[in-house]
Tab-separated table of C-alpha atoms and ligand atoms in Angstrom:
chain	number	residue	atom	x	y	z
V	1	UNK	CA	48.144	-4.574	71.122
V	2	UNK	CA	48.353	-0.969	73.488
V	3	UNK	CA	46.100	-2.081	76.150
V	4	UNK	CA	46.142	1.887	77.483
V	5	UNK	CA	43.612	2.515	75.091
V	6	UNK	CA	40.427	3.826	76.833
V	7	UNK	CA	37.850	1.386	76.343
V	8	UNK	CA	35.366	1.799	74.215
V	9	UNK	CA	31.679	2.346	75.319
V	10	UNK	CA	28.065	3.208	75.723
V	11	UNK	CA	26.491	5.542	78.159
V	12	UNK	CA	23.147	6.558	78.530
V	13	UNK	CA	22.506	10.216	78.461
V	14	UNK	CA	19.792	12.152	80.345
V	15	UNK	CA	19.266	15.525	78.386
V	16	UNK	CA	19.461	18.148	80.530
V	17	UNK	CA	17.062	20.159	78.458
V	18	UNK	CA	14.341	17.849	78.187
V	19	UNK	CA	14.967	14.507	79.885
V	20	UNK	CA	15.004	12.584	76.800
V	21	UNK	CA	17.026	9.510	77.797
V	22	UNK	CA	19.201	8.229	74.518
V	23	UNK	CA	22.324	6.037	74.456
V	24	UNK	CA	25.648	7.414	72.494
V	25	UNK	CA	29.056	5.756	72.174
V	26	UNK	CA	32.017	7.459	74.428
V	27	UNK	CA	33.608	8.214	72.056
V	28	UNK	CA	31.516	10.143	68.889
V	29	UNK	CA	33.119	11.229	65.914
V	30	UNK	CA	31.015	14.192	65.939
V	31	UNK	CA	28.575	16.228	67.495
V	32	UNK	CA	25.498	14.058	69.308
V	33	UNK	CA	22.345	15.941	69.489
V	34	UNK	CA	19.382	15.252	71.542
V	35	UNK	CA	17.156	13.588	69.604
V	36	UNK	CA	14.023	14.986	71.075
V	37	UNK	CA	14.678	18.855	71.537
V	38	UNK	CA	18.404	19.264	69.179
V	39	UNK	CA	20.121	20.383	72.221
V	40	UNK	CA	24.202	18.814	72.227
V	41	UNK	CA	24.474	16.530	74.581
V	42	UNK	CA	27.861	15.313	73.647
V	43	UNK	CA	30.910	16.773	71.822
V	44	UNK	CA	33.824	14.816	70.505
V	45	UNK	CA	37.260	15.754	71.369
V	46	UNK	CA	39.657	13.197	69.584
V	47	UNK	CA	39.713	10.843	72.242
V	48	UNK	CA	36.564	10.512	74.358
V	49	UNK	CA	33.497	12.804	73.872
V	50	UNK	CA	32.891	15.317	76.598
V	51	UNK	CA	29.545	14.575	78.086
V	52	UNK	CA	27.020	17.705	78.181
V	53	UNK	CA	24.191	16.092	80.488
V	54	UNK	CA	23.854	13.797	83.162
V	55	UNK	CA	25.401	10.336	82.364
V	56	UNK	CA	21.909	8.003	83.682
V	57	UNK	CA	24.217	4.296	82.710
V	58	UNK	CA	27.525	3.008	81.075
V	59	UNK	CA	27.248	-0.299	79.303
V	60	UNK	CA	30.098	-2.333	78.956
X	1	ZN	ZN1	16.640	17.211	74.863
């Protein structure tokens, strides 16, 4: 098992738009919208998504 792997997680997202809090997974397979106001609050990149807003918690 590769162990170097970056661990998978979720992280609560403050829009910076609109302050909706929502949660998303590190690492989205596509685009993650705010759901209150549409901005993109997180874009994937392959490997983990690059956060847009203000990360508010991280789950493990
Ligand atoms: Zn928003």
């Amino acid at each position: 098992m590769n162990e170097e792997k970056i661990n998978s997680k979720f992280l609560k997202i403050s829009c910076s738009d609109c302050d909706n809090k929502q949660v998303v997974f590190n690492k989205p397979s596509k685009k993650v919208e705010c759901l209150s106001c549409g901005s993109i609050i997180c874009e994937p990149t392959g490997g983990l998504g690059e956060i847009k807003s203000k990360i508010e918690e991280v789950f493990r």
